[in-house]
PDB file of C-alpha atoms in Angstrom:
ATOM      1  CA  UNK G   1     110.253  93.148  68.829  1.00 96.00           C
ATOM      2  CA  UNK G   2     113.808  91.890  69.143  1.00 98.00           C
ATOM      3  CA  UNK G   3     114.796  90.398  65.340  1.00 98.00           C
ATOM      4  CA  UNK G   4     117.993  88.490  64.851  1.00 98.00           C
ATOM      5  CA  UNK G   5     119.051  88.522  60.903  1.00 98.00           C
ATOM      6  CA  UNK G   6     120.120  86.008  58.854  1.00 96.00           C
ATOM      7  CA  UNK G   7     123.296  85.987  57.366  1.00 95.00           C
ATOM      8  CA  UNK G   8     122.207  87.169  53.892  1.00 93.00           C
ATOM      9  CA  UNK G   9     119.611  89.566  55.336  1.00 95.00           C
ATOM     10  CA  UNK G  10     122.201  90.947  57.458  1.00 95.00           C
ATOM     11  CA  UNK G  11     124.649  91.581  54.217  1.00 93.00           C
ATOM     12  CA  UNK G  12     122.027  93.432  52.436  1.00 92.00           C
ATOM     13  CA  UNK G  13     120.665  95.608  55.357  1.00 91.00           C
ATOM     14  CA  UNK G  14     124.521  96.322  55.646  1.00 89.00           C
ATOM     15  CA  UNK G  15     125.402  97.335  51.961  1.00 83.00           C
ATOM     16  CA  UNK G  16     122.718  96.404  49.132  1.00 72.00           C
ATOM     17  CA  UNK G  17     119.819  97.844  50.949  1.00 75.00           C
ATOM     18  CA  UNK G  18     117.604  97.308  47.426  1.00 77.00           C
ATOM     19  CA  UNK G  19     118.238  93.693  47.516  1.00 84.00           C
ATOM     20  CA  UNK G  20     116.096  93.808  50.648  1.00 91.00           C
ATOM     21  CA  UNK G  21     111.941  92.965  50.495  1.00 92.00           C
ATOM     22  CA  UNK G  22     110.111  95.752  50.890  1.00 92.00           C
ATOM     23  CA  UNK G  23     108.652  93.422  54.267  1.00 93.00           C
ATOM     24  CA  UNK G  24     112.411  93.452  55.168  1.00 95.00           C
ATOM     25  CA  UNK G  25     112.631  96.719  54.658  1.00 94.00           C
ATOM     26  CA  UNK G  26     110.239  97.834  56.835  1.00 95.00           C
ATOM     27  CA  UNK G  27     110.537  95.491  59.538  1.00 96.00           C
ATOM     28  CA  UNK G  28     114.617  96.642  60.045  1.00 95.00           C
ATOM     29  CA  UNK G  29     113.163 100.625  59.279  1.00 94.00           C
ATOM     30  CA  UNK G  30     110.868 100.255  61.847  1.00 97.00           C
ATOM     31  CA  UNK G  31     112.481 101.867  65.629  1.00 96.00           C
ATOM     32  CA  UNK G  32     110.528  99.668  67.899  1.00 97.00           C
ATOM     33  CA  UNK G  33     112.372  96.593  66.739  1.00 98.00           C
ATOM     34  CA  UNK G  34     115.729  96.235  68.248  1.00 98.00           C
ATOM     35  CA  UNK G  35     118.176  94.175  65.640  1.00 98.00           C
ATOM     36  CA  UNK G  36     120.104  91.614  66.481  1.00 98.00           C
ATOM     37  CA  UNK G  37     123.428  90.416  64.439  1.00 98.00           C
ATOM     38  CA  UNK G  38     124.851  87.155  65.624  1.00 98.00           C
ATOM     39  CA  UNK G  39     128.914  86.276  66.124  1.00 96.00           C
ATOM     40  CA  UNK G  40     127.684  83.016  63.567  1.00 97.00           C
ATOM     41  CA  UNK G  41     127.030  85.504  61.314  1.00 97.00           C
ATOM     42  CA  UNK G  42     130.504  86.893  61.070  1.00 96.00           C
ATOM     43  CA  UNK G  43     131.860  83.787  61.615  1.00 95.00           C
ATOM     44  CA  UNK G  44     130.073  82.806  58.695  1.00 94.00           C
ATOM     45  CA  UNK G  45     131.459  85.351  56.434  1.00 94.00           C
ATOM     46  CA  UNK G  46     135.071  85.211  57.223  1.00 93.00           C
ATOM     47  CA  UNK G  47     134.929  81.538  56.464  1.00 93.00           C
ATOM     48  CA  UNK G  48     132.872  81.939  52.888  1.00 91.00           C
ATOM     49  CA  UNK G  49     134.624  85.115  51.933  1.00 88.00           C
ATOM     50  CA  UNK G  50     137.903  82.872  52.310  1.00 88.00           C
ATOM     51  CA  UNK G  51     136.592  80.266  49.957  1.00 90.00           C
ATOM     52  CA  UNK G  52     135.899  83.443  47.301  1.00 86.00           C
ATOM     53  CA  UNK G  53     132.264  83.168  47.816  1.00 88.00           C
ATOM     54  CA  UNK G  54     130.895  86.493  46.392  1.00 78.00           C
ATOM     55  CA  UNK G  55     127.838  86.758  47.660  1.00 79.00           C
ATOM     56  CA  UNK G  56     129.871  86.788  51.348  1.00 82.00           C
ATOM     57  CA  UNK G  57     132.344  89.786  50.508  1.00 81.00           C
ATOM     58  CA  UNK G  58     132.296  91.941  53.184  1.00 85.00           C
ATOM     59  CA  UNK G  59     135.672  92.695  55.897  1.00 87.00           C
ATOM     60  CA  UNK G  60     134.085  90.829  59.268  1.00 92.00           C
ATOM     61  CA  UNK G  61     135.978  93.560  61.282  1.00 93.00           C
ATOM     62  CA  UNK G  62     134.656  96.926  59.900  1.00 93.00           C
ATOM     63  CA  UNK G  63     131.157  95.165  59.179  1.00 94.00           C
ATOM     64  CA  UNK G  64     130.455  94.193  62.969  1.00 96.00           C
ATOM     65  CA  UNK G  65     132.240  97.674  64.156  1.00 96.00           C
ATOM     66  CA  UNK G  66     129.522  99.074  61.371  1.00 94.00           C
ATOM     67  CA  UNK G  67     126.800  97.454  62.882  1.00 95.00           C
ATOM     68  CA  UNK G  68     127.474  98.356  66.333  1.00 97.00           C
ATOM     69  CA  UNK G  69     127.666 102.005  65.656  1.00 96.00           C
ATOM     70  CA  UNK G  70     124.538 102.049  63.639  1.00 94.00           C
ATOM     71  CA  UNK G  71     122.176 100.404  66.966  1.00 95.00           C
ATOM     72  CA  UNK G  72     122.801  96.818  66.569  1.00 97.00           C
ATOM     73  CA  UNK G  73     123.219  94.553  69.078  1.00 98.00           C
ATOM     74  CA  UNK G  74     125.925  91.806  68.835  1.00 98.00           C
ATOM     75  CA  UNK G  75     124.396  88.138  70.340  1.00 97.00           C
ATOM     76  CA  UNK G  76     127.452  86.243  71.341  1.00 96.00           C
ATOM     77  CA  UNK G  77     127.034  82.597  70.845  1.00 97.00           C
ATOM     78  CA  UNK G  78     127.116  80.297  74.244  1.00 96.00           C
ATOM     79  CA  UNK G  79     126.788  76.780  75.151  1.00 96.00           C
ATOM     80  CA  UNK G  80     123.293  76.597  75.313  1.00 95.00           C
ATOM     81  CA  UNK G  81     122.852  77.583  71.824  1.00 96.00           C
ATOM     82  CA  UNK G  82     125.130  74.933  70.671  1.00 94.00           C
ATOM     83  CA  UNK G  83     123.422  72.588  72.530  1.00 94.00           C
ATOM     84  CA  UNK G  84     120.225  73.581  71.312  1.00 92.00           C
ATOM     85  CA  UNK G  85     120.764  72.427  67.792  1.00 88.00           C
ATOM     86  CA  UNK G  86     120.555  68.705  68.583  1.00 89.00           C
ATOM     87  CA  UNK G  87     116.576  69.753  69.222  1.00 86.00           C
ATOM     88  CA  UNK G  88     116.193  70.649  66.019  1.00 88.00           C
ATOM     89  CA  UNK G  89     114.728  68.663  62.975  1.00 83.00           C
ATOM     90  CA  UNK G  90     116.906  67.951  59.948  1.00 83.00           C
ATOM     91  CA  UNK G  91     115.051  70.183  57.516  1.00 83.00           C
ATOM     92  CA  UNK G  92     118.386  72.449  57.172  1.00 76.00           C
ATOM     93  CA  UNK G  93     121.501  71.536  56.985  1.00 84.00           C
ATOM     94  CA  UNK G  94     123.550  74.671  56.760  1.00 90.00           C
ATOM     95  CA  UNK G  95     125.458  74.897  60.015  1.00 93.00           C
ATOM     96  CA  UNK G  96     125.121  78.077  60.609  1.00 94.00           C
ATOM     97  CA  UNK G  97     121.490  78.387  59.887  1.00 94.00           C
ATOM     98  CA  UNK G  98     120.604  75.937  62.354  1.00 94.00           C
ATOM     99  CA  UNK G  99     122.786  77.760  64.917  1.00 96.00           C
ATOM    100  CA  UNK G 100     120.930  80.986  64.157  1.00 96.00           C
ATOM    101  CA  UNK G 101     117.756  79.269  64.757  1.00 95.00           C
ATOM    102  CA  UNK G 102     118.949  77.446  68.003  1.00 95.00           C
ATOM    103  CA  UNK G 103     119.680  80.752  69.159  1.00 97.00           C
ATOM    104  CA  UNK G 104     116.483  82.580  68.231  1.00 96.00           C
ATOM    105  CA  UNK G 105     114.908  79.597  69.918  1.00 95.00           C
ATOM    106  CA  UNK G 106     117.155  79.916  72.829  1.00 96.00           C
ATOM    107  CA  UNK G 107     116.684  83.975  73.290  1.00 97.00           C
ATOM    108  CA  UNK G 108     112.436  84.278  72.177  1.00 96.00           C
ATOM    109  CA  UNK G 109     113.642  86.424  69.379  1.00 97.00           C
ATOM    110  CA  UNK G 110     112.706  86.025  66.106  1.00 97.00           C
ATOM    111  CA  UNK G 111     115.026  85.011  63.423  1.00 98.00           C
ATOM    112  CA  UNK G 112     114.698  86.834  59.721  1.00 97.00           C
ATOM    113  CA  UNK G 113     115.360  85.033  56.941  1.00 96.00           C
ATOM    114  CA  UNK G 114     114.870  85.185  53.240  1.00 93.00           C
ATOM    115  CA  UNK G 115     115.343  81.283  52.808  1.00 93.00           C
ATOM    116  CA  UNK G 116     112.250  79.232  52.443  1.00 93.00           C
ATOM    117  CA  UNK G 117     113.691  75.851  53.809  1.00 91.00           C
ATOM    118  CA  UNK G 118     115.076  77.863  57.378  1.00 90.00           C
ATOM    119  CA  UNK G 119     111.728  79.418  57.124  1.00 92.00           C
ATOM    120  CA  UNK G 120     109.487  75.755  57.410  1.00 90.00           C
ATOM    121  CA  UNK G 121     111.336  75.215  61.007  1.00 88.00           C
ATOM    122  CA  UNK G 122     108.267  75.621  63.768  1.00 84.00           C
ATOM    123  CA  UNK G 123     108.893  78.975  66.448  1.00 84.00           C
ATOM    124  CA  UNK G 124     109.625  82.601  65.336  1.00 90.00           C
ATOM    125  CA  UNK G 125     110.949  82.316  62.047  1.00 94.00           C
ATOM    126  CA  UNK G 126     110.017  84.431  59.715  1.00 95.00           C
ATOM    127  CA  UNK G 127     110.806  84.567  56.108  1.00 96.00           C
ATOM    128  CA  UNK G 128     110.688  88.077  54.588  1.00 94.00           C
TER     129      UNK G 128
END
């Protein structure tokens, strides 16, 4: 199963592993899936991290080059995922989140997520 990761999720399979669900935890052990880290995602933390967020410190540059080496696969953002937000019911309103869903929705992957509102959006969302 191809699983894209939420921002947060993403942060913690990168560095606090134990702030993970043990769900979580099993779903990103498990070798069948194939995970999926979104340019949002990094976008997402350079911009936060900037604004002294702390639950967004992490270097954008060495994460992503982290990722890659350790099997992830990067999902550039395109057009159609931008577009596909406009679709979408107002339940969110975190930019990013929405764009993360539009392009779950927009590949047939599903997007994990540890936040309960993202998680009430209809398709492959899955809150973990």
């Amino acid at each position: 199963m191809k699983l894209l990761l939420d921002t947060h999720i993403l942060l913690s399979a990168a560095g606090q592993s134990a702030r993970l669900s043990a769900a979580a935890r099993s779903l990103l052990d498990d070798p069948d899936n194939e995970l999926l880290f979104s340019a949002a995602s990094l976008w997402e933390i350079a911009i936060k991290a900037t604004l002294g967020r702390t639950d967004f410190k992490a270097e954008p540059r060495v994460l992503r080059r982290n990722l890659l080496a350790n099997g992830y696969t990067e999902l550039p953002i395109t057009s159609e995922h931008t577009v596909g937000i406009d679709a979408l019911p107002a339940l969110h309103k975190d930019p990013f989140d929405r764009l993360l869903l539009a392009q779950a929705l927009c590949e047939g992957v599903t997007l994990l997520t540890g936040d309960a509102q993202l998680a009430q959006y209809p398709g492959s969302v899955r809150k973990v």
